[in-house]
Amino acid sequence: DSGVTQTPKHLITATGQRVTLRCSPRSGDLSVYWYQQSLDQGLQFLIQYYNGEERAKGNILERFSAQQFPDLHSELNLSSLELGDSALYFCASSPVGGSEKLFFGSGTQLSVL
Amino acid sequence: DAKTTQPPSMDCAEGRAANLPCNHSTISGNEYVYWYRQIHSQGPQYIIHGLKNNETNEMASLIITEDRKSSTLILPHATLRDTAVYYCIVRPMNTNAGKSTFGDGTTLTVKP
């Protein structure tokens, strides 16, 4: 158990819909990262937050957005969903905003039908 | 970020040492080598990291060549539960870990 909690574990929705994925980092970790992993693909970095502020952005679509709340949990919002958005979405946390080792959650499997 | 090259797949007999190579010939002096693994769509798990000295922890050993252009992750006594995709990542210590490019990794299959 990494200490990072992601909910829900599975999510099935239809094209055009909007969903919210939730992540609770390890106790004391200030940074949260979001990754997308499509079938048989590598981990694609989406975005990072540190203590409530956006720190780094990767290949995140404009239809996707995220935020980190004062209690440090984070939410990833995916809107106008397309079939190609079906993927595993991982959240990770680390103690500081630098290149510390990452602790990953178990992921949310999103299926867009 | 320095690019890493790993073989796409490897096999290892249970109980034997698994040696997973990684080439990072463009690594810079302030970049660390990190290893993670991902077991069947679970969240990736940190294994070990190092700068230039060899490192060992309860999971594995990391051997980095003197010129730092390549490294080897060693699982001393592989078990069936070590079957996973292993990722080698090169990152500067003072930048955001979130942009770590995981690449395709090596799929290690441990066989009975």
Short mmCIF file of C-alpha atoms in Angstrom, two decimals:
data_model
loop_
_atom_site.label_atom_id
_atom_site.label_comp_id
_atom_site.label_asym_id
_atom_site.label_seq_id
_atom_site.Cartn_x
_atom_site.Cartn_y
_atom_site.Cartn_z
CA ASP A 1 0.00 0.00 0.00
CA SER A 2 1.57 3.25 -1.22
CA GLY A 3 -0.62 5.46 0.95
CA VAL A 4 -2.07 7.24 -2.09
CA THR A 5 -5.81 6.74 -2.47
CA GLN A 6 -7.69 7.08 -5.73
CA THR A 7 -11.43 6.93 -6.22
CA PRO A 8 -13.33 5.53 -7.93
CA LYS A 9 -11.44 2.42 -9.02
CA HIS A 10 -13.62 1.96 -12.07
CA LEU A 11 -15.73 4.42 -14.01
CA ILE A 12 -17.91 3.73 -17.02
CA THR A 13 -19.49 6.60 -18.88
CA ALA A 14 -20.60 7.72 -22.31
CA THR A 15 -19.05 10.01 -24.87
CA GLY A 16 -19.67 13.67 -24.27
CA GLN A 17 -19.98 13.26 -20.52
CA ARG A 18 -17.90 14.78 -17.72
CA VAL A 19 -16.25 12.88 -14.87
CA THR A 20 -14.17 13.71 -11.83
CA LEU A 21 -11.37 11.55 -10.52
CA ARG A 22 -10.18 12.00 -6.95
CA CYS A 23 -6.80 11.53 -5.35
CA SER A 24 -5.70 11.71 -1.73
CA PRO A 25 -1.90 11.91 -1.39
CA ARG A 26 0.21 10.28 1.28
CA SER A 27 0.06 12.02 4.61
CA GLY A 28 2.46 14.93 4.53
CA ASP A 29 3.09 14.89 0.78
CA LEU A 30 2.60 18.29 -0.80
CA SER A 31 2.90 17.35 -4.48
CA VAL A 32 0.32 15.52 -6.54
CA TYR A 33 0.87 14.29 -10.09
CA TRP A 34 -1.57 12.91 -12.63
CA TYR A 35 -0.67 10.38 -15.31
CA GLN A 36 -2.64 8.75 -18.10
CA GLN A 37 -1.92 5.24 -19.34
CA SER A 38 -3.79 4.03 -22.39
CA LEU A 39 -3.97 0.35 -23.30
CA ASP A 40 -0.50 -1.02 -23.92
CA GLN A 41 0.93 2.48 -23.70
CA GLY A 42 3.40 4.09 -21.37
CA LEU A 43 2.68 6.57 -18.63
CA GLN A 44 1.94 10.03 -19.97
CA PHE A 45 2.43 12.88 -17.53
CA LEU A 46 -0.56 15.22 -17.40
CA ILE A 47 -0.09 17.76 -14.65
CA GLN A 48 1.49 18.39 -11.24
CA TYR A 49 0.35 20.45 -8.27
CA TYR A 50 2.38 21.52 -5.30
CA ASN A 51 0.66 22.80 -2.18
CA GLY A 52 -2.34 23.97 -4.15
CA GLU A 53 -0.54 25.55 -7.06
CA GLU A 54 0.05 24.20 -10.53
CA ARG A 55 3.73 23.35 -10.82
CA ALA A 56 4.16 21.58 -14.15
CA LYS A 57 2.02 20.69 -17.11
CA GLY A 58 2.49 17.90 -19.61
CA ASN A 59 0.40 16.76 -22.54
CA ILE A 60 -2.91 17.54 -20.89
CA LEU A 61 -5.83 18.24 -23.20
CA GLU A 62 -7.80 21.45 -22.86
CA ARG A 63 -10.85 19.31 -22.05
CA PHE A 64 -9.04 18.14 -18.92
CA SER A 65 -8.42 20.20 -15.82
CA ALA A 66 -7.22 19.59 -12.30
CA GLN A 67 -6.95 21.29 -8.97
CA GLN A 68 -5.48 20.68 -5.55
CA PHE A 69 -7.49 21.68 -2.52
CA PRO A 70 -6.32 23.12 0.83
CA ASP A 71 -6.46 19.65 2.39
CA LEU A 72 -4.07 18.60 -0.42
CA HIS A 73 -6.38 16.17 -2.13
CA SER A 74 -6.64 16.63 -5.88
CA GLU A 75 -9.30 16.18 -8.52
CA LEU A 76 -8.88 15.58 -12.23
CA ASN A 77 -11.85 16.71 -14.30
CA LEU A 78 -12.36 15.22 -17.74
CA SER A 79 -15.06 16.74 -19.94
CA SER A 80 -16.55 16.17 -23.39
CA LEU A 81 -15.26 12.65 -23.13
CA GLU A 82 -14.22 10.77 -26.24
CA LEU A 83 -13.62 7.07 -26.81
CA GLY A 84 -9.89 7.73 -26.87
CA ASP A 85 -9.98 9.00 -23.30
CA SER A 86 -10.51 5.47 -22.07
CA ALA A 87 -7.43 4.73 -20.00
CA LEU A 88 -5.97 4.15 -16.58
CA TYR A 89 -5.46 7.39 -14.72
CA PHE A 90 -2.86 7.35 -11.99
CA CYS A 91 -2.21 9.82 -9.26
CA ALA A 92 1.15 10.01 -7.52
CA SER A 93 2.47 12.06 -4.64
CA SER A 94 5.88 13.08 -3.37
CA PRO A 95 7.04 14.96 -0.28
CA VAL A 96 8.34 18.07 -2.03
CA GLY A 97 8.06 19.68 -5.45
CA GLY A 98 11.42 18.54 -6.70
CA SER A 99 12.57 15.27 -8.14
CA GLU A 100 11.75 13.12 -5.14
CA LYS A 101 10.61 9.57 -5.65
CA LEU A 102 6.96 9.19 -6.56
CA PHE A 103 4.38 7.06 -4.78
CA PHE A 104 1.54 5.97 -7.04
CA GLY A 105 -2.06 5.15 -6.30
CA SER A 106 -3.77 2.08 -7.72
CA GLY A 107 -5.43 4.09 -10.47
CA THR A 108 -8.88 4.77 -11.86
CA GLN A 109 -9.91 2.74 -14.89
CA LEU A 110 -12.03 4.96 -17.11
CA SER A 111 -14.10 3.40 -19.87
CA VAL A 112 -15.85 5.70 -22.31
CA LEU A 113 -18.52 3.91 -24.33
CA ASP B 1 15.42 14.76 -19.86
CA ALA B 2 18.01 12.24 -20.95
CA LYS B 3 16.56 9.46 -23.05
CA THR B 4 16.85 5.90 -21.84
CA THR B 5 16.94 2.70 -23.86
CA GLN B 6 15.82 -0.63 -22.45
CA PRO B 7 15.29 -4.04 -24.04
CA PRO B 8 11.58 -4.62 -24.58
CA SER B 9 11.50 -7.97 -22.80
CA MET B 10 13.55 -10.40 -20.75
CA ASP B 11 13.03 -13.78 -19.14
CA CYS B 12 14.49 -15.02 -15.88
CA ALA B 13 14.28 -18.32 -14.03
CA GLU B 14 12.76 -18.22 -10.59
CA GLY B 15 15.41 -18.01 -7.89
CA ARG B 16 18.03 -16.67 -10.23
CA ALA B 17 19.29 -13.12 -10.44
CA ALA B 18 17.54 -10.85 -12.91
CA ASN B 19 19.81 -8.25 -14.51
CA LEU B 20 17.95 -5.48 -16.31
CA PRO B 21 20.09 -3.10 -18.38
CA CYS B 22 19.44 0.52 -19.21
CA ASN B 23 21.35 2.75 -21.57
CA HIS B 24 21.41 6.47 -20.83
CA SER B 25 24.37 7.65 -22.87
CA THR B 26 23.29 11.32 -22.85
CA ILE B 27 23.00 11.57 -19.08
CA SER B 28 24.24 14.80 -17.51
CA GLY B 29 26.34 15.15 -14.38
CA ASN B 30 23.44 16.24 -12.19
CA GLU B 31 20.99 13.58 -13.35
CA TYR B 32 19.99 10.62 -11.27
CA VAL B 33 18.95 7.17 -12.45
CA TYR B 34 15.62 5.96 -11.06
CA TRP B 35 13.99 2.57 -11.43
CA TYR B 36 10.29 1.85 -11.08
CA ARG B 37 8.22 -1.20 -11.84
CA GLN B 38 4.59 -1.75 -12.73
CA ILE B 39 2.90 -5.04 -12.03
CA HIS B 40 -0.05 -5.76 -14.30
CA SER B 41 -1.70 -2.32 -14.49
CA GLN B 42 -1.13 -1.55 -10.83
CA GLY B 43 0.39 1.79 -9.91
CA PRO B 44 4.13 1.96 -10.59
CA GLN B 45 6.32 1.22 -7.61
CA TYR B 46 9.60 2.93 -6.79
CA ILE B 47 12.52 0.51 -6.57
CA ILE B 48 15.81 2.38 -6.24
CA HIS B 49 17.78 5.35 -7.50
CA GLY B 50 21.39 6.48 -7.68
CA LEU B 51 23.78 9.11 -8.97
CA LYS B 52 27.13 7.43 -9.55
CA ASN B 53 27.75 5.03 -6.73
CA ASN B 54 26.25 1.60 -6.65
CA GLU B 55 23.18 1.38 -4.45
CA THR B 56 21.44 -1.44 -2.65
CA ASN B 57 18.19 -1.67 -0.74
CA GLU B 58 15.84 -4.39 0.37
CA MET B 59 14.40 -4.75 -3.12
CA ALA B 60 17.33 -4.53 -5.50
CA SER B 61 20.81 -3.34 -6.36
CA LEU B 62 21.70 -0.66 -8.85
CA ILE B 63 25.02 -0.77 -10.67
CA ILE B 64 26.00 2.38 -12.56
CA THR B 65 28.99 2.28 -14.89
CA GLU B 66 31.90 4.58 -14.20
CA ASP B 67 31.07 6.77 -17.21
CA ARG B 68 27.42 6.78 -16.07
CA LYS B 69 26.20 5.99 -19.57
CA SER B 70 24.48 2.81 -18.52
CA SER B 71 23.17 1.02 -15.48
CA THR B 72 21.87 -2.37 -14.42
CA LEU B 73 19.11 -3.16 -12.00
CA ILE B 74 19.69 -6.45 -10.21
CA LEU B 75 16.97 -8.46 -8.53
CA PRO B 76 19.14 -10.98 -6.65
CA HIS B 77 16.63 -13.82 -6.31
CA ALA B 78 13.76 -13.29 -8.69
CA THR B 79 10.34 -14.64 -7.77
CA LEU B 80 7.20 -15.03 -9.83
CA ARG B 81 5.89 -11.87 -8.17
CA ASP B 82 8.72 -9.89 -9.76
CA THR B 83 7.10 -10.34 -13.18
CA ALA B 84 6.42 -6.74 -14.20
CA VAL B 85 7.36 -3.90 -16.51
CA TYR B 86 10.52 -2.20 -15.27
CA TYR B 87 11.15 1.42 -16.13
CA CYS B 88 14.49 3.20 -16.07
CA ILE B 89 14.23 6.98 -15.78
CA VAL B 90 16.89 9.66 -15.78
CA ARG B 91 16.03 12.89 -14.00
CA PRO B 92 17.80 15.92 -12.61
CA MET B 93 17.39 16.08 -8.87
CA ASN B 94 16.23 19.68 -8.87
CA THR B 95 13.33 19.60 -11.28
CA ASN B 96 9.82 18.38 -11.15
CA ALA B 97 9.59 14.63 -10.91
CA GLY B 98 6.22 14.82 -12.56
CA LYS B 99 7.71 15.20 -16.00
CA SER B 100 9.53 11.92 -15.66
CA THR B 101 9.25 10.22 -19.03
CA PHE B 102 8.70 6.56 -18.35
CA GLY B 103 9.18 5.21 -21.85
CA ASP B 104 8.29 1.65 -22.78
CA GLY B 105 10.32 -0.18 -20.14
CA THR B 106 11.37 -3.83 -20.02
CA THR B 107 8.81 -6.55 -19.49
CA LEU B 108 10.45 -9.06 -17.16
CA THR B 109 8.90 -12.50 -17.05
CA VAL B 110 10.03 -14.75 -14.23
CA LYS B 111 9.44 -18.40 -15.07
CA PRO B 112 9.19 -21.36 -12.69
#
